[in-house]
mmCIF file of C-alpha atoms in Angstrom:
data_model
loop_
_atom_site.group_PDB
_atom_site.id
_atom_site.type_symbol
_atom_site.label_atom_id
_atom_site.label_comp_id
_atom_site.label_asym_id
_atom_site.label_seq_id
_atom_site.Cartn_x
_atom_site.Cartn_y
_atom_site.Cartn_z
ATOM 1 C CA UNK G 1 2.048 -21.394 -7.205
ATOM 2 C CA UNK G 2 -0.975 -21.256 -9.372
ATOM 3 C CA UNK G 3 -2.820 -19.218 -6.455
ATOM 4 C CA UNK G 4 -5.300 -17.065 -7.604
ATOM 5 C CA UNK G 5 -6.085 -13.745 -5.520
ATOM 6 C CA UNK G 6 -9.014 -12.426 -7.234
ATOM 7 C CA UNK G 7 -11.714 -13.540 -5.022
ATOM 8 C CA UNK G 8 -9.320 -12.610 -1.654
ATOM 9 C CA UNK G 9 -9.884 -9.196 0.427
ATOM 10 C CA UNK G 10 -8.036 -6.247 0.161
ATOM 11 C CA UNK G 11 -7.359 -6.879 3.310
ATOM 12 C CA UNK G 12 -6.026 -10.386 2.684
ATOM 13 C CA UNK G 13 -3.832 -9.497 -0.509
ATOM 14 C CA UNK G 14 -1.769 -7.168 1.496
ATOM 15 C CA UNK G 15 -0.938 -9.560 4.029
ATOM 16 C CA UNK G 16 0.008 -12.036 1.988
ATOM 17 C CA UNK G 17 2.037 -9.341 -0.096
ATOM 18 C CA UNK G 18 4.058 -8.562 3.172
ATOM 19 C CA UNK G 19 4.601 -12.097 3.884
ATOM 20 C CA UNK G 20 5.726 -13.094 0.793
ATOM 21 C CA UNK G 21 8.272 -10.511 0.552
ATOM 22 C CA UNK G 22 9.471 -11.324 3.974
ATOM 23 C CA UNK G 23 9.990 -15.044 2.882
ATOM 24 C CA UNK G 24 11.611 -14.132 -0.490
ATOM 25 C CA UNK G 25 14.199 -10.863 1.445
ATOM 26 C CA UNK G 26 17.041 -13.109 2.076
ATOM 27 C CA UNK G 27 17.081 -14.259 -1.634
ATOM 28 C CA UNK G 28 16.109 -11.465 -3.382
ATOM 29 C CA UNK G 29 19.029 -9.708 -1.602
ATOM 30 C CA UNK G 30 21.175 -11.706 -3.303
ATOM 31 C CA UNK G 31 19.774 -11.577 -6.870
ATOM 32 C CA UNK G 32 19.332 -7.517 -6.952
ATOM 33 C CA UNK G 33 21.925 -5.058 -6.216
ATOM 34 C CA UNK G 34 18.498 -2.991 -4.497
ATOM 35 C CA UNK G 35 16.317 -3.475 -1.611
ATOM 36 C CA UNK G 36 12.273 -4.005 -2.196
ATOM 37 C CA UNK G 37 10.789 -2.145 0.354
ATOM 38 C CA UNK G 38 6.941 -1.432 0.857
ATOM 39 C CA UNK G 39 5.292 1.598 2.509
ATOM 40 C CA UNK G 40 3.972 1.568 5.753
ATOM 41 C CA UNK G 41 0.737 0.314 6.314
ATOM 42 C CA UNK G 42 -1.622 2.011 8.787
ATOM 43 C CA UNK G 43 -5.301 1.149 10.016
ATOM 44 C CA UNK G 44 -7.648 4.231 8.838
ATOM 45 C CA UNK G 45 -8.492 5.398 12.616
ATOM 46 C CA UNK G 46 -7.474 8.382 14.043
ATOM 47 C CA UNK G 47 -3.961 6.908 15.272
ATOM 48 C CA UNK G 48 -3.299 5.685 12.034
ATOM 49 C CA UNK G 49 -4.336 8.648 9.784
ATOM 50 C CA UNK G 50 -1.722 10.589 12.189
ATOM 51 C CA UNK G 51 1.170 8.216 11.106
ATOM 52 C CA UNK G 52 0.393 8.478 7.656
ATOM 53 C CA UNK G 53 0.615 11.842 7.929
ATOM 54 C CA UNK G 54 3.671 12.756 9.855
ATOM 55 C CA UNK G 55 5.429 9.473 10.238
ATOM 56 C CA UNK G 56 8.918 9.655 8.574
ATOM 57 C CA UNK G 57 9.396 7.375 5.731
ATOM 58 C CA UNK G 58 12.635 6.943 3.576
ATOM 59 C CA UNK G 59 11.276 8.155 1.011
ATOM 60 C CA UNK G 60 8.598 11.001 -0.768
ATOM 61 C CA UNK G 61 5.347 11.242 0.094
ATOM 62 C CA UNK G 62 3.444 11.410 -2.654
ATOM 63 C CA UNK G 63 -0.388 11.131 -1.434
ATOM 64 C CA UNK G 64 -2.423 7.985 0.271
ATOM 65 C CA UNK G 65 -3.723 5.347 -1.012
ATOM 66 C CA UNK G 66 -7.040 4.096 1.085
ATOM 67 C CA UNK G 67 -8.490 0.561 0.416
ATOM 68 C CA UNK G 68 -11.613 -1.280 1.262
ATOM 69 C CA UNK G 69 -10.513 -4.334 3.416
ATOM 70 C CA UNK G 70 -13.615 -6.059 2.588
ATOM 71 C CA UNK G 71 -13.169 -5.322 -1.162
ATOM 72 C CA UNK G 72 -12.167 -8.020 -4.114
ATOM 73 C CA UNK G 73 -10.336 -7.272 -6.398
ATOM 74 C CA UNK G 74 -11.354 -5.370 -9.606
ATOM 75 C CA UNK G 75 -9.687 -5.073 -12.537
ATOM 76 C CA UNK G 76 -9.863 -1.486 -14.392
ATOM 77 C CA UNK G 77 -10.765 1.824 -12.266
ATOM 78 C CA UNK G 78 -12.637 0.934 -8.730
ATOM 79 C CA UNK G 79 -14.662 2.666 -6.079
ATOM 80 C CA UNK G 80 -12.873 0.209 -3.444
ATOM 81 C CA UNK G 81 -9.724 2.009 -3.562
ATOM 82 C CA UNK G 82 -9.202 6.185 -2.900
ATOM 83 C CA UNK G 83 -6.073 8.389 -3.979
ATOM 84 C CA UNK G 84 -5.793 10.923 -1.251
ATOM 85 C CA UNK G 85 -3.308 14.487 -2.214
ATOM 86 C CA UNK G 86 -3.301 17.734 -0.465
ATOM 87 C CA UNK G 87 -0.864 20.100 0.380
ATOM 88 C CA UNK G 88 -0.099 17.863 3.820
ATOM 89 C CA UNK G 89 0.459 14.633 2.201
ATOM 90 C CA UNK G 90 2.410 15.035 -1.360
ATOM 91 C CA UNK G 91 3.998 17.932 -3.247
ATOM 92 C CA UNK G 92 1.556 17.846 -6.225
ATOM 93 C CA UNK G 93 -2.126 17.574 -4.348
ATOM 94 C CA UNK G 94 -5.175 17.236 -7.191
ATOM 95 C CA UNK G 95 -6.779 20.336 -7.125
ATOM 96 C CA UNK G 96 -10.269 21.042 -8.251
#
């Protein structure tokens, strides 16, 4: 709708992502023989590192993804957002 999300949070952008997708579900299941689904979204605190970690999801792990909630968005390469791969959380970890 001509909304732009540049100058939202990180924080913001995946809430309205989830939304969004909730709100379009019942239509896009009709329009694609596939479901849309998005990973599981976990607050970086002890608790929530745990789930990321050894949570079942339907599908492979391939590393974490950590975001600034506070952050705008930037186009190109950004500090405000952290790939995460070792031996616990994908099968090809970034070694040194």
């Amino acid at each position: 709708k001509g909304y732009s999300l540049y100058d939202c949070t990180a924080e913001f952008r995946l809430y309205w992502l989830r939304t969004k997708l909730e709100e379009e579900a019942p239509f896009a299941a009709e329009a694609v023989p596939y479901k849309i689904r998005l990973a599981p979204y976990h607050e970086c605190d002890p608790t929530g590192l745990q789930a990321a970690y050894a949570a079942p999801v339907p599908f492979i792990r391939d590393g974490l993804l950590f975001y600034l909630k506070g952050g705008h968005y930037q186009l190109g390469n950004t500090p405000l957002v952290l790939v995460w791969k070792d031996r616990h959380s994908s099968r090809y970890p970034i070694r040194d």
